[in-house]
Coordinates of C-alpha atoms in Angstrom, one line a residue:
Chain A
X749 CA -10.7 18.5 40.8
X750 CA -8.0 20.1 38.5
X751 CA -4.1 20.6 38.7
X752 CA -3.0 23.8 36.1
X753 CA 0.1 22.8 34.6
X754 CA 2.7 25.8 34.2
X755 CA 5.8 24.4 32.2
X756 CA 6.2 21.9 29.7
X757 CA 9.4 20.3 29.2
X758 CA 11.0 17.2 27.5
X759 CA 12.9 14.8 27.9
X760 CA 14.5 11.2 26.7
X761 CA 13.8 8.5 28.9
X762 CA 17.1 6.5 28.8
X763 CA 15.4 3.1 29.9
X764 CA 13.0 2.9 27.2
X765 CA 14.7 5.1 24.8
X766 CA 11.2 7.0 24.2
X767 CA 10.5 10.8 24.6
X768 CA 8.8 11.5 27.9
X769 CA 7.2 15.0 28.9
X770 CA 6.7 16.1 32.0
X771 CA 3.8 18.1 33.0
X772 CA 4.6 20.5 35.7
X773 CA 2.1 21.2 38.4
X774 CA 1.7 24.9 39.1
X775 CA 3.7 26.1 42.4
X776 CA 4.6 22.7 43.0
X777 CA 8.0 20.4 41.8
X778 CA 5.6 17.9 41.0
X779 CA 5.8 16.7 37.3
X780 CA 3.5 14.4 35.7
X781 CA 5.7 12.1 33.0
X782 CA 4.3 10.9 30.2
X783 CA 5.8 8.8 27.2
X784 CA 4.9 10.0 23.8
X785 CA 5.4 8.7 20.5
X786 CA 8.9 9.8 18.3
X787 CA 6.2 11.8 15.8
X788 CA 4.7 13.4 18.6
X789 CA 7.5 14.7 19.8
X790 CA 9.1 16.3 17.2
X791 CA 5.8 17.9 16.8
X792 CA 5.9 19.3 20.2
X793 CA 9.1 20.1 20.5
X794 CA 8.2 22.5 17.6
X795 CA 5.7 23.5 18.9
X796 CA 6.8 24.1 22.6
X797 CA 10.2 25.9 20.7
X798 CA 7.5 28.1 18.5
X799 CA 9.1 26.9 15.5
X800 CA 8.0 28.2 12.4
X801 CA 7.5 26.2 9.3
X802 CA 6.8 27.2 5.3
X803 CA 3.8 25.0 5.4
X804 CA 0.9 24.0 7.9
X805 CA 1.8 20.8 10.1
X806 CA -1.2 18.8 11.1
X807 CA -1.8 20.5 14.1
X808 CA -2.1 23.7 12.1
X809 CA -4.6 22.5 9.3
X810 CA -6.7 21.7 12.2
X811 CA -6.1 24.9 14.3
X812 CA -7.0 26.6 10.7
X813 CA -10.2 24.7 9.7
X814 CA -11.4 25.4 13.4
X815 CA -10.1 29.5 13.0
X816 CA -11.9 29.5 9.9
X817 CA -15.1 27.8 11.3
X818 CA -16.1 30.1 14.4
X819 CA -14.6 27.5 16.7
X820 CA -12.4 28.5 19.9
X821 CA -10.1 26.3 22.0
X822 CA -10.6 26.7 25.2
X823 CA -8.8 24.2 27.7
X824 CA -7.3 20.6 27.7
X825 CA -7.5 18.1 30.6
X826 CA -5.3 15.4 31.2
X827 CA -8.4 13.1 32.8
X828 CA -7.3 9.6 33.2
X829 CA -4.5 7.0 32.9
X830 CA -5.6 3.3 32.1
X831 CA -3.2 0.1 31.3
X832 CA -0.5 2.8 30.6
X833 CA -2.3 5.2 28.6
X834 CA -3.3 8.4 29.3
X835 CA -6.2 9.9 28.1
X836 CA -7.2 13.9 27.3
X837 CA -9.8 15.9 26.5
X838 CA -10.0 19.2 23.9
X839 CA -12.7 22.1 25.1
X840 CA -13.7 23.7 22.1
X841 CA -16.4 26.8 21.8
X842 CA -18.4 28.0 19.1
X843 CA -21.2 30.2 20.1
X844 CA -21.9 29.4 23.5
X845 CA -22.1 25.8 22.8
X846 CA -19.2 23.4 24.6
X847 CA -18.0 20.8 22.7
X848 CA -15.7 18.4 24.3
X849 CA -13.4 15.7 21.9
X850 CA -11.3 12.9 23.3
X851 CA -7.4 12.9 22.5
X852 CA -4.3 11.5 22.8
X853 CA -2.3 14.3 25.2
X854 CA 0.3 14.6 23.3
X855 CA -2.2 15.7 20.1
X856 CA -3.9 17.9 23.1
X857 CA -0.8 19.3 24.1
X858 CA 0.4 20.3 20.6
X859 CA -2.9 22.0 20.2
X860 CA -2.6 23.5 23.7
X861 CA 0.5 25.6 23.1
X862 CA 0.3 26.5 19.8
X863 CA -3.3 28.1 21.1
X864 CA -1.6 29.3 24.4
X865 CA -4.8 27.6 26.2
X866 CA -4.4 26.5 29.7
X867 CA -3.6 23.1 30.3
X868 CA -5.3 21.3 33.3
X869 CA -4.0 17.6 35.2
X870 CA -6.9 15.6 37.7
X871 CA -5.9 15.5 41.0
X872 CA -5.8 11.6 40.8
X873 CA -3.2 11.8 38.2
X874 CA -0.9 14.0 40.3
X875 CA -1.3 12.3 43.7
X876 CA -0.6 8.6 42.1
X877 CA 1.7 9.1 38.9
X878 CA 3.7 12.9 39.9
X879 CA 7.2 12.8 41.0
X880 CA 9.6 15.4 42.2
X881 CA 10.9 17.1 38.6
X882 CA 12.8 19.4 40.6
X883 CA 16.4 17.5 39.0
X884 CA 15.1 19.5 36.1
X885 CA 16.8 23.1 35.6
X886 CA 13.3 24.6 34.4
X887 CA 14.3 28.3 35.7
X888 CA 17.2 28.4 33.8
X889 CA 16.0 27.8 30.9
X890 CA 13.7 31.3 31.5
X891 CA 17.0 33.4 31.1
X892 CA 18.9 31.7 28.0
X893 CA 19.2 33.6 24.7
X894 CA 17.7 32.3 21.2
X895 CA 20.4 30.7 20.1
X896 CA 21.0 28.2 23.1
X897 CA 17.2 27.5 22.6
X898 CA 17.7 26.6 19.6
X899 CA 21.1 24.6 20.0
X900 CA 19.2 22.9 22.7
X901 CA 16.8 21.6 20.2
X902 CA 18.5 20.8 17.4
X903 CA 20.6 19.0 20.3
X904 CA 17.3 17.1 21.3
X905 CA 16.2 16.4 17.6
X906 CA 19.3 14.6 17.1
X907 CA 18.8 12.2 20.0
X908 CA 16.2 10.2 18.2
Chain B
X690 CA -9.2 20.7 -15.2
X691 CA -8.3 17.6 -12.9
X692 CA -7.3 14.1 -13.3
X693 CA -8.7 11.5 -10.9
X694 CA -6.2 9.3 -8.9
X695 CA -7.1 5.8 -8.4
X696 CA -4.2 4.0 -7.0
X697 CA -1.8 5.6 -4.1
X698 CA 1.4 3.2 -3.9
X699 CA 4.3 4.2 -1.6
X700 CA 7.7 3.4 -2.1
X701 CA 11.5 4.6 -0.2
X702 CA 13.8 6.9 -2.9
X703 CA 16.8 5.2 -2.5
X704 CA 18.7 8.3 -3.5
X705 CA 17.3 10.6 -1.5
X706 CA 16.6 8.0 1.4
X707 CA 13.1 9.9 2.0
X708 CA 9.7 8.0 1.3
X709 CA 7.8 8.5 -1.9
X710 CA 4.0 8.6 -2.2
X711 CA 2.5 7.9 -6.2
X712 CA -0.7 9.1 -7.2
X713 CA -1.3 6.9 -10.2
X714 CA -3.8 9.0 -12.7
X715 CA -6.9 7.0 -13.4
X716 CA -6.7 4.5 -17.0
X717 CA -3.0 5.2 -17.0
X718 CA 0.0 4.3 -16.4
X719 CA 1.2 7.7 -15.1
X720 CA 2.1 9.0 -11.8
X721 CA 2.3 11.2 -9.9
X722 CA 5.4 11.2 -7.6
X723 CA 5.6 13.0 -4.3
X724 CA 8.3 13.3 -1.4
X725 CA 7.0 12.9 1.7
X726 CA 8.6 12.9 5.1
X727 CA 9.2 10.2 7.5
X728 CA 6.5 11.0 9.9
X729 CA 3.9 11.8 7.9
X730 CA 4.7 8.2 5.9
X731 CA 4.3 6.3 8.8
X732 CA 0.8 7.7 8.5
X733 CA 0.1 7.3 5.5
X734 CA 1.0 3.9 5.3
X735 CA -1.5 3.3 8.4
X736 CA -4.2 4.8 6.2
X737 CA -3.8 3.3 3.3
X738 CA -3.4 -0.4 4.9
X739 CA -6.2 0.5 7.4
X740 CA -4.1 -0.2 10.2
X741 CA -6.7 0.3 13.3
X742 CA -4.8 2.2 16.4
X743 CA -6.2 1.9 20.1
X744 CA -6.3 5.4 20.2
X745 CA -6.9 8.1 17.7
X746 CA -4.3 9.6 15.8
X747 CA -4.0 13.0 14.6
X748 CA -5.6 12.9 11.8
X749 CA -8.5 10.6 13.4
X750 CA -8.8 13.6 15.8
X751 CA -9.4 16.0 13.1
X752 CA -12.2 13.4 11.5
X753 CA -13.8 12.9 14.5
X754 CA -13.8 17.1 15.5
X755 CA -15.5 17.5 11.8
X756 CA -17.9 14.7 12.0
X757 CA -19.3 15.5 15.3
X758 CA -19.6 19.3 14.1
X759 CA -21.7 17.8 10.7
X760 CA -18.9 18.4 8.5
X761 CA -18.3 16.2 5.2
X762 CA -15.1 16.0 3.5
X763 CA -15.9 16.3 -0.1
X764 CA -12.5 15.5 -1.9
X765 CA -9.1 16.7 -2.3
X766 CA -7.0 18.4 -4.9
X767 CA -3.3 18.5 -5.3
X768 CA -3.3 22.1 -7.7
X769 CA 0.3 23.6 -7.6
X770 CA 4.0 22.8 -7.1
X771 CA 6.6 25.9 -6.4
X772 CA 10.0 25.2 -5.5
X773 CA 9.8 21.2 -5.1
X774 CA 7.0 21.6 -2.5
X775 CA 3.7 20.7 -3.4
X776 CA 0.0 22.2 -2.4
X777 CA -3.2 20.7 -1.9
X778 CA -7.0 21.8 -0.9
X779 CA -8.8 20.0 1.3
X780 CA -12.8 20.6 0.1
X781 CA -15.0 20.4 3.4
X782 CA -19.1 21.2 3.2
X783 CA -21.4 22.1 5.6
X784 CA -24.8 22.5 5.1
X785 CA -24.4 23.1 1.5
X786 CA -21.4 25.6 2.4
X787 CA -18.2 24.7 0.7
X788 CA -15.0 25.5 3.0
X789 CA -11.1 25.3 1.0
X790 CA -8.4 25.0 3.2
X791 CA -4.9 25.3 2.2
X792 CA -3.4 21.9 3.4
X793 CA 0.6 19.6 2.7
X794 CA -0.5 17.1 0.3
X795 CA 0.3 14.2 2.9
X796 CA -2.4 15.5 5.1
X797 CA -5.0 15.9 2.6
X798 CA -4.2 12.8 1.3
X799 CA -4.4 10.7 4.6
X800 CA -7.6 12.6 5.5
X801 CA -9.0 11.3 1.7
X802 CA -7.8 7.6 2.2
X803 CA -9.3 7.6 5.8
X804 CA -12.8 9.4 4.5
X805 CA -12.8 7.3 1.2
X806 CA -12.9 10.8 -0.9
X807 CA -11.5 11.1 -4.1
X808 CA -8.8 12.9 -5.0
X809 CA -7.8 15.4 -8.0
X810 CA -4.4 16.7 -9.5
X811 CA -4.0 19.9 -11.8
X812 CA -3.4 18.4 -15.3
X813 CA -0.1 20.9 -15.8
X814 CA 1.3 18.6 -12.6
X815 CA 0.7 16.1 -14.2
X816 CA 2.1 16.7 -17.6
X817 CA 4.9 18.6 -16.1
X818 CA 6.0 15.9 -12.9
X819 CA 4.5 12.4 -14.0
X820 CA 5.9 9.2 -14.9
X821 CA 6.0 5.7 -16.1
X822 CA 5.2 3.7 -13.2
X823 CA 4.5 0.7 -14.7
X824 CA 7.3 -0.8 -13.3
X825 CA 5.1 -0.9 -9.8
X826 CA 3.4 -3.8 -9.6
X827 CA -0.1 -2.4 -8.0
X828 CA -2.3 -4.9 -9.9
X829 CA -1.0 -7.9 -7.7
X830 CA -1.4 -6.3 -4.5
X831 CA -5.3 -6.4 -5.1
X832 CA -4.7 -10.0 -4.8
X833 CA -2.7 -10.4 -1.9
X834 CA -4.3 -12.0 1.0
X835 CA -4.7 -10.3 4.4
X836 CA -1.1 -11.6 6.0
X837 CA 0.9 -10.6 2.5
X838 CA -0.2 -7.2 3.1
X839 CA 0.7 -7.2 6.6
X840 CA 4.1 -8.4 5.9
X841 CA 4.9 -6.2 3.5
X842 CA 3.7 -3.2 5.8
X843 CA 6.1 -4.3 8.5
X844 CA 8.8 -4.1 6.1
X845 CA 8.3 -0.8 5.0
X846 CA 8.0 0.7 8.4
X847 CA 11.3 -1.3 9.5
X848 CA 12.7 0.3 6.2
X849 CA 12.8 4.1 7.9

């Protein structure tokens, strides 16, 4: 069985100076970390912050050769952590037929929100790697303006 | 018409502190210079020295979606600069249907190293933009053994 994850946020883990992102379970404080690349991040903090840019990044020149193919995102799943690594899966759809591909998450989660395609965590994963995210002010961030948003990123850019 | 590149050589512009890709134009001594970012060098580098990675990276991903989907990538063309920013077409076919899609020229390019495709630029780019760059010493390289290579890959990442 399935988790739905509700919020993404993002984060610097201090200890190993590397970008962490915390998946948060739906109705729950329960987030599930994950370390990600530098790259990665920047790439989803654009994407998570809807951030335009004059040419396609990767993730778009994919998203664009799959728009212009007939093919439809569908779903990620977060399926499996092993020595340290997590491990993802992209649903794609093209005429009835399912096609599933294997992925880093943090590729699947760029896709993901750039799509606006729901996001899904395995029980397992939850039960033995979540931890109580509730330290995090997610709400708030609901209510600020642009222009904190985008402080707030340009704060987070800098950190690297 | 279209030159053919034969050599891609990366170096760090010391004046603008951002990494440089050369397309050198086949049975000369010109190239073709081209700022990327730091990000997308890191790639690039990968591709070009074959670096293997445990997992796939993004550009992997969009391989391995097209493959499994019976897609070829035919080759790649770098056909326009406006503005310092130059554009590329990446030339996919499918059951003899030929797909164009608008691409940076640091994705097209990694996608071409990593599929072994060759890759085109616009003569007026290259008449306009191109230089000596016999100062790069690309013949020796051929010649370097394994551990040389590897080296000198380690330095260029520990450059950014």
């Amino acid at each position: 069985m399935f988790k739905k994850v509700d919020v993404i946020t993002m984060g610097l883990d201090k200890v190993s100076n590397s970008p962490v992102v915390f998946l948060r379970i739906e109705h729950t404080n329960i987030g599930l970390p994950i370390w990600i690349g530098a790259c990665e991040a920047t790439y989803l903090a654009l994407a998570i912050n809807e951030q335009k840019t004059p040419r396609p990044l990767t993730h778009d020149l994919l998203l664009n050769i799959l728009e212009k193919e007939g093919y439809f995102l569908k779903k990620i799943e977060i399926i499996n952590m092993e020595n340290d690594i997590y491990y993802s899966n992209i649903f794609l759809e093209k005429e009835e037929n399912e096609i599933i591909i294997d992925s880093r998450p943090s590729d699947a989660l760029i896709l993901a929100i750039k799509s606006k395609i729901p996001i899904y965590v395995k029980d397992k994963l939850v039960i033995e790697n979540g931890i109580d995210i509730s330290f995090i002010p997610i709400d708030e961030h609901k209510n600020e303006d642009e222009e904190n948003k985008r402080r707030e990123f340009k704060e987070f850019l800098e950190n690297f």
